[in-house]
Coordinates of N, CA and C in Angstrom, one line a residue:
X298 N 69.1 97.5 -10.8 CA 69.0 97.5 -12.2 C 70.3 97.0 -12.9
X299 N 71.2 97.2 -12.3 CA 72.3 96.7 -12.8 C 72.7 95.3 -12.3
X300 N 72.1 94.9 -11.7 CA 72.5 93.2 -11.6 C 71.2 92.6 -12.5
X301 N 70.6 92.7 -12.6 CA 69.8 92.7 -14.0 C 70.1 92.8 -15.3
X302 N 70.5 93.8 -15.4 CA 71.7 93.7 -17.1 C 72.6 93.2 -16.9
X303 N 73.6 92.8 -15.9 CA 74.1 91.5 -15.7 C 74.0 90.3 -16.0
X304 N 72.8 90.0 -15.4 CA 72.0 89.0 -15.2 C 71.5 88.2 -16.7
X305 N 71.0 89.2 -17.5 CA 70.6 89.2 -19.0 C 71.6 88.9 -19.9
X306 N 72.7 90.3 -19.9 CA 73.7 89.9 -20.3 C 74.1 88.1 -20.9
X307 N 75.0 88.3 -19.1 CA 75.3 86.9 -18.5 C 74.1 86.1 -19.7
X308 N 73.4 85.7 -19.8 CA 72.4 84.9 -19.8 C 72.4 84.6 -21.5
X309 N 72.1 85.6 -22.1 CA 72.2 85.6 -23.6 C 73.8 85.1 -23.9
X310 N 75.1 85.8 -23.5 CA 76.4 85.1 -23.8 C 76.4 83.9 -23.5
X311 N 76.0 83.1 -22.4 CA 75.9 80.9 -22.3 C 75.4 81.0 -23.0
X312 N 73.9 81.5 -23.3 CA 73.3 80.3 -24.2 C 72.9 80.8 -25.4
X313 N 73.1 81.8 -26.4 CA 73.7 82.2 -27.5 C 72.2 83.0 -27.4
X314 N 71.7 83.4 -29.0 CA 70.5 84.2 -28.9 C 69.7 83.5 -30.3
X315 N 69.1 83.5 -29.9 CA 67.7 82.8 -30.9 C 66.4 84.1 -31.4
X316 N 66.8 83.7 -32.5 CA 65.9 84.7 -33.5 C 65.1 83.7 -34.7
X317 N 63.8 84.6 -35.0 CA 62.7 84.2 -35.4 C 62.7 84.7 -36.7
X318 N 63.0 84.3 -37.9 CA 62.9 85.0 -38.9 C 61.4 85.2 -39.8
X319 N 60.8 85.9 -39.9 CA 59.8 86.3 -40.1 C 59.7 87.0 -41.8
X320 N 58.2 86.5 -42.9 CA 58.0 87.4 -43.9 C 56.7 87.8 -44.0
X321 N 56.4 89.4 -43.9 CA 55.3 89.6 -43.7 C 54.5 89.0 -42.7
X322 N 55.2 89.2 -41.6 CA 54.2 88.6 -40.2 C 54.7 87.0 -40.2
X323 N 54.8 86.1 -41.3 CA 54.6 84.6 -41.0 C 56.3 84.1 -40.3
X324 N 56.3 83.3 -39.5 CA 57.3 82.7 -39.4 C 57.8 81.7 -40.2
X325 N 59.1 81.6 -40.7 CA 59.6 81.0 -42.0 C 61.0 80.1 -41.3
X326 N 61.7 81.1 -40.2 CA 62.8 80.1 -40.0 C 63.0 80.5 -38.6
X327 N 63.6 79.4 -37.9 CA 64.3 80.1 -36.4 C 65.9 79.4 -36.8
X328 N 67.1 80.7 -36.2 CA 68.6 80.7 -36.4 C 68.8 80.8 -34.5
X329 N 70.0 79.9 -34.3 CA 70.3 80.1 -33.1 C 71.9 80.4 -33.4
X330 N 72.1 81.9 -32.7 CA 73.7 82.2 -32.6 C 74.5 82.2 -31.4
X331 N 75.5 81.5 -31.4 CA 75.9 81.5 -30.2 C 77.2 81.8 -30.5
X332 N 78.0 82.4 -29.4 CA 79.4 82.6 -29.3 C 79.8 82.7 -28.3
X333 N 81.4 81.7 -28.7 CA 82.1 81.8 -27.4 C 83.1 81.9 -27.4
X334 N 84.1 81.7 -26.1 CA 85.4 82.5 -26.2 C 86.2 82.2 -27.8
X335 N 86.3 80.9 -28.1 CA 87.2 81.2 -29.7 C 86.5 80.3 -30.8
X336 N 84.8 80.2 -30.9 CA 84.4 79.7 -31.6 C 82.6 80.3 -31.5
X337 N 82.5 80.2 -32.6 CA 80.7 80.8 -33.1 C 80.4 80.0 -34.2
X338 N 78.6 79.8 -33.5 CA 78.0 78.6 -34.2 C 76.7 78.9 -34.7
X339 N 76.1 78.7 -35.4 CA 74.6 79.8 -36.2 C 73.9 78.1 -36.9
X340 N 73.1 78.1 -36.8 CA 72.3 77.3 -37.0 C 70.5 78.0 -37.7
X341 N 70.3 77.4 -39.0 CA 68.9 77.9 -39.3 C 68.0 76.9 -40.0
X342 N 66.9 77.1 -39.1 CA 66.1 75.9 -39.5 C 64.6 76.7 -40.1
X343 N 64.1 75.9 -41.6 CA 62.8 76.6 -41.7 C 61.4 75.7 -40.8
X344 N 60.9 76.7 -41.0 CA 59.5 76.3 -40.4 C 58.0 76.9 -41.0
X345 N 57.1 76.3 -40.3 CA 55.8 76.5 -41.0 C 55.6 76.2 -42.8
X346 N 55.0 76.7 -43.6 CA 55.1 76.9 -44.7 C 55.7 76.6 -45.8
X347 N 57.2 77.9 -45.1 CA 58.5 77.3 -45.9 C 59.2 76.1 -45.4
X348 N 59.2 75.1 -44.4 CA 58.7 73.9 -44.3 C 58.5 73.5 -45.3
X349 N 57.3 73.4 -45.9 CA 56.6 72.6 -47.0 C 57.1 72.6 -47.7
X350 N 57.3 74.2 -48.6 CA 57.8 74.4 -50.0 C 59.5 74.2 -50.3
X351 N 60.4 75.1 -49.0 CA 62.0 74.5 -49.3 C 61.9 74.2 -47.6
X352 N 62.1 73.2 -47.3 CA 62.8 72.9 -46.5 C 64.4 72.9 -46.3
X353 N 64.9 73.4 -44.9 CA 66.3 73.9 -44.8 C 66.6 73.6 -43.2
X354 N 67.9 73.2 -43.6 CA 68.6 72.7 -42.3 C 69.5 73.1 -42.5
X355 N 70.8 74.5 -42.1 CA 72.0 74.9 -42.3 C 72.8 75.1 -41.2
X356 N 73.7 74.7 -41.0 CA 74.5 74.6 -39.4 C 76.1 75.2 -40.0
X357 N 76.2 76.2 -39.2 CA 77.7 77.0 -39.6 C 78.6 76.9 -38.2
X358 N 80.3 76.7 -38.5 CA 80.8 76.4 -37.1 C 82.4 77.2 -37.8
X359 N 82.4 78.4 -37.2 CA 83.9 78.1 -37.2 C 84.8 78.6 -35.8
X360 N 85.9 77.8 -35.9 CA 87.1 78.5 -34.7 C 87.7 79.4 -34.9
X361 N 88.3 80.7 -34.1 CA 89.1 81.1 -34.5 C 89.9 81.9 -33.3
X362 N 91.2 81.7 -33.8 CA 92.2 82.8 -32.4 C 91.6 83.5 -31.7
X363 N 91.4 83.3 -30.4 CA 90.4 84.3 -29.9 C 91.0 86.0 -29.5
X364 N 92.5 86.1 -29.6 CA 92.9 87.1 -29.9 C 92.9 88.3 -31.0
X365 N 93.5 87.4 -32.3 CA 92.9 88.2 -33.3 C 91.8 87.8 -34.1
X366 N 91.0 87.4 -33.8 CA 90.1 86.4 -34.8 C 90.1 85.9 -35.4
X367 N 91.2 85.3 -36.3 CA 91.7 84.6 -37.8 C 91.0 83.4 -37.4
X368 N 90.5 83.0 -38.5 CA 89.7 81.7 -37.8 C 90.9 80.4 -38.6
X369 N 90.6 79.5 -37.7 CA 91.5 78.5 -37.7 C 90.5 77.2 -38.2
X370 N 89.7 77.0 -38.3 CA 88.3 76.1 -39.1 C 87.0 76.7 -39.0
X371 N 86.4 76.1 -40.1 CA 85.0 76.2 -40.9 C 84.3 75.0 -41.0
X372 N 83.4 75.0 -40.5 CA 82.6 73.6 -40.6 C 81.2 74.1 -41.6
X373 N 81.0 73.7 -42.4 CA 79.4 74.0 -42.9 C 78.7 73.2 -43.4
X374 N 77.4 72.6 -42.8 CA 76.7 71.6 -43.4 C 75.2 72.4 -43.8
X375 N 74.9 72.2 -45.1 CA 73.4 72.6 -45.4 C 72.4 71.5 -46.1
X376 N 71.5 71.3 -45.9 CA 70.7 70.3 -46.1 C 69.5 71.4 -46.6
X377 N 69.4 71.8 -47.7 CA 68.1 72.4 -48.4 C 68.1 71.6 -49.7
X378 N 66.8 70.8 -49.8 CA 66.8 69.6 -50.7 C 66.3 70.1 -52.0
X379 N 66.8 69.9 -53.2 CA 67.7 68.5 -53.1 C 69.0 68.7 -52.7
X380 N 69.7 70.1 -52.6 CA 70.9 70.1 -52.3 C 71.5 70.0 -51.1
X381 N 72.6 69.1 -50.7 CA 73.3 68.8 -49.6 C 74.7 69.1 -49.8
X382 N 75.0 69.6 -48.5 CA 76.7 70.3 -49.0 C 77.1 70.2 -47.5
X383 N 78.4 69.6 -47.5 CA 79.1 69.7 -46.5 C 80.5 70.0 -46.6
X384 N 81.3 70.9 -45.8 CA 82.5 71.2 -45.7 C 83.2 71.2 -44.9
X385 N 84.2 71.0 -44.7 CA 85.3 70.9 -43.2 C 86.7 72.0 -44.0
X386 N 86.9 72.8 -43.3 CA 87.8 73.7 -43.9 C 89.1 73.9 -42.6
X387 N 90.4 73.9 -42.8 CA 91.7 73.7 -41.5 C 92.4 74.7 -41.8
X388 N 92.8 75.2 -41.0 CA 94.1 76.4 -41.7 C 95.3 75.9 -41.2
X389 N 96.3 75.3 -41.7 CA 97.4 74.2 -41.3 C 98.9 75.4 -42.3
X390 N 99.5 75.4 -41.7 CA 100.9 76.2 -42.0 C 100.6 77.4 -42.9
X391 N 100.1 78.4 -42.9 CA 99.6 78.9 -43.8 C 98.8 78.6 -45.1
X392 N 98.1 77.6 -45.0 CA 97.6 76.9 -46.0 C 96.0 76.5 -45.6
X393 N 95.4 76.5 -46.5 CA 93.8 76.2 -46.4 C 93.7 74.8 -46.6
X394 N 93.4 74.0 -46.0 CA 93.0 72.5 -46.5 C 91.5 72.4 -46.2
X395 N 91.3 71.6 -48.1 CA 90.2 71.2 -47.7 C 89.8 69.9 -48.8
X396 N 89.5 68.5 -48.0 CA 90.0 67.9 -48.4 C 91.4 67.7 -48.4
X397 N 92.1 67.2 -50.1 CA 93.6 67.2 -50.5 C 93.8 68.9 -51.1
X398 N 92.9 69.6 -50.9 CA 93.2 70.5 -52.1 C 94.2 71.4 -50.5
X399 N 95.1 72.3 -51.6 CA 95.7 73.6 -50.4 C 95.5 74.6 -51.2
X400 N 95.3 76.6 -50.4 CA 95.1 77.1 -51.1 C 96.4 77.7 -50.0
X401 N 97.1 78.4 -50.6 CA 97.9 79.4 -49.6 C 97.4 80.7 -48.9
X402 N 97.6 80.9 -47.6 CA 96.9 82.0 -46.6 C 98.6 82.9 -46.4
X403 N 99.3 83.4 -46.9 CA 100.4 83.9 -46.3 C 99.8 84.8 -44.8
X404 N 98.9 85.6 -44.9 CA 98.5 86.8 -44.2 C 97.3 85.9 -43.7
X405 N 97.1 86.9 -42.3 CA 96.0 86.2 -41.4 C 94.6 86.3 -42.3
X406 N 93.5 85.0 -42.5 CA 92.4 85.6 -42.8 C 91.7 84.9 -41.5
X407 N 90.6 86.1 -42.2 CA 89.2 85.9 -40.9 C 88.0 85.4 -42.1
X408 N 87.0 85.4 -41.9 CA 85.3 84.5 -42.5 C 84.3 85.2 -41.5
X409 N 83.6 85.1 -42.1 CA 81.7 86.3 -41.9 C 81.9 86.2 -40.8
X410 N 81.9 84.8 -40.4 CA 81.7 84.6 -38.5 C 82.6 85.0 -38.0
X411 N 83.9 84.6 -38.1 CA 84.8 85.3 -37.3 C 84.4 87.0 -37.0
X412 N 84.5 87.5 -37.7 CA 84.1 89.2 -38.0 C 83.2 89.4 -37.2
X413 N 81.8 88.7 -37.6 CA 80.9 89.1 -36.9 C 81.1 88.8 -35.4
X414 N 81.8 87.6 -34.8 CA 82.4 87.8 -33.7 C 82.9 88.7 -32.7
X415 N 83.9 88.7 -33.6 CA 85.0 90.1 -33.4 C 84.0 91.5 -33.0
X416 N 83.2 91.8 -33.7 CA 82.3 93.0 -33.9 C 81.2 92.6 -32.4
X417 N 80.8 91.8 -32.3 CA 80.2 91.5 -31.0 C 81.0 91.7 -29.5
X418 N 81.8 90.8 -29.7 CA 82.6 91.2 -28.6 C 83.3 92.3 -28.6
X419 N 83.3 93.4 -29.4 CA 84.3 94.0 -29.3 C 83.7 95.8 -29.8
X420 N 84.9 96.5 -29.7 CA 84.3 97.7 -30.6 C 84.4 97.9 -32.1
X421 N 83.1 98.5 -32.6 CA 83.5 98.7 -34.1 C 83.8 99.6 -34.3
X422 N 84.0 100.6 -33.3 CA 85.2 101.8 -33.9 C 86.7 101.2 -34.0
X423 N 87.5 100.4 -33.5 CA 88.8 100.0 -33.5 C 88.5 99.1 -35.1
X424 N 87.3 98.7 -35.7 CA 87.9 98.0 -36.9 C 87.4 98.9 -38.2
X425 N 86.9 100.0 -37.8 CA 86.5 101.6 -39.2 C 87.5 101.8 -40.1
X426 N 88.8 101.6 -39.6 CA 89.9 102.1 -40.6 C 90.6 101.0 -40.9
X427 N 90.6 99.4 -40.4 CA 91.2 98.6 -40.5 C 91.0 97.9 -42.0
X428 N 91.9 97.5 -42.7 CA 91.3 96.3 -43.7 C 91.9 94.7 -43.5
X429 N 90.7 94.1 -43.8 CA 90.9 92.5 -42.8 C 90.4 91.6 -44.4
X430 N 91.2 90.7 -44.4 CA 91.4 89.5 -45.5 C 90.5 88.7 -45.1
X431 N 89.6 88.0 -46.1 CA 88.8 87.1 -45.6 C 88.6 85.9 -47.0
X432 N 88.4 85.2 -46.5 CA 88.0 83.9 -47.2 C 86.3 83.7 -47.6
X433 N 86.4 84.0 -48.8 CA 84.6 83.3 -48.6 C 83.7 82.4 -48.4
X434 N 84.7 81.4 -48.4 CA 83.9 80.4 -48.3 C 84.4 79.8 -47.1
X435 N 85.8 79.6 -46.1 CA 85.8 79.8 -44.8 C 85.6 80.6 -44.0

């Protein structure tokens, strides 16, 4: 039994976990999450239906310290038409670049993914009393 939940384990951490997002029974989108040692990647595509009506293609990527999780880039491209958005986001000397623009980070931040990372691999009792800076749009 327990080389089995190993085995599983093992098996979902390579190759990330794939979920079916569903409304009222129909399938609408499949998201594939994956994480690894200092980066996590989520991808969601629609299907059937919502297909037809909004089509969506959103791919999320950031890096981050794999120690404390501050993420160190943000990648986000979404393709739901007619809107198209892409971003590349660096954390360079304390500073946010994106593009020319800088935004100042004095203090570590983390982003949804990073967290949700952190919270996966790790325990959520160690982060109950903590408070963690975050960027919202990295």
């Amino acid at each position: 039994m327990i080389k089995l939940l190993i085995i599983i384990l093992t098996t979902v951490s390579i190759f990330g976990q794939n979920f079916n997002v569903s409304v009222y029974g129909f399938s609408v989108a499949k998201a594939t999450w994956n994480v690894k040692n200092n980066s996590v990647d989520l991808q969601y595509k629609t299907n059937g239906l919502a297909e037809i009506i909004w089509p969506a293609v959103n791919i999320y990527s950031t890096k981050f310290d794999s120690i404390n999780y501050n993420f160190l880039t943000f990648t986000k491209r979404i393709d739901q038409r007619p809107l198209k958005q892409s971003i590349y986001i660096d954390l360079k000397n304390d500073s946010l670049v994106y593009k020319k623009n800088y935004r100042i980070r004095s203090k570590p931040t983390k982003n949804l993914f990073s967290l949700l990372a952190m919270i996966q691999k790790g325990s959520t009792h160690d982060l109950d009393t903590k408070w963690l800076r975050f960027d919202h749009e990295g």
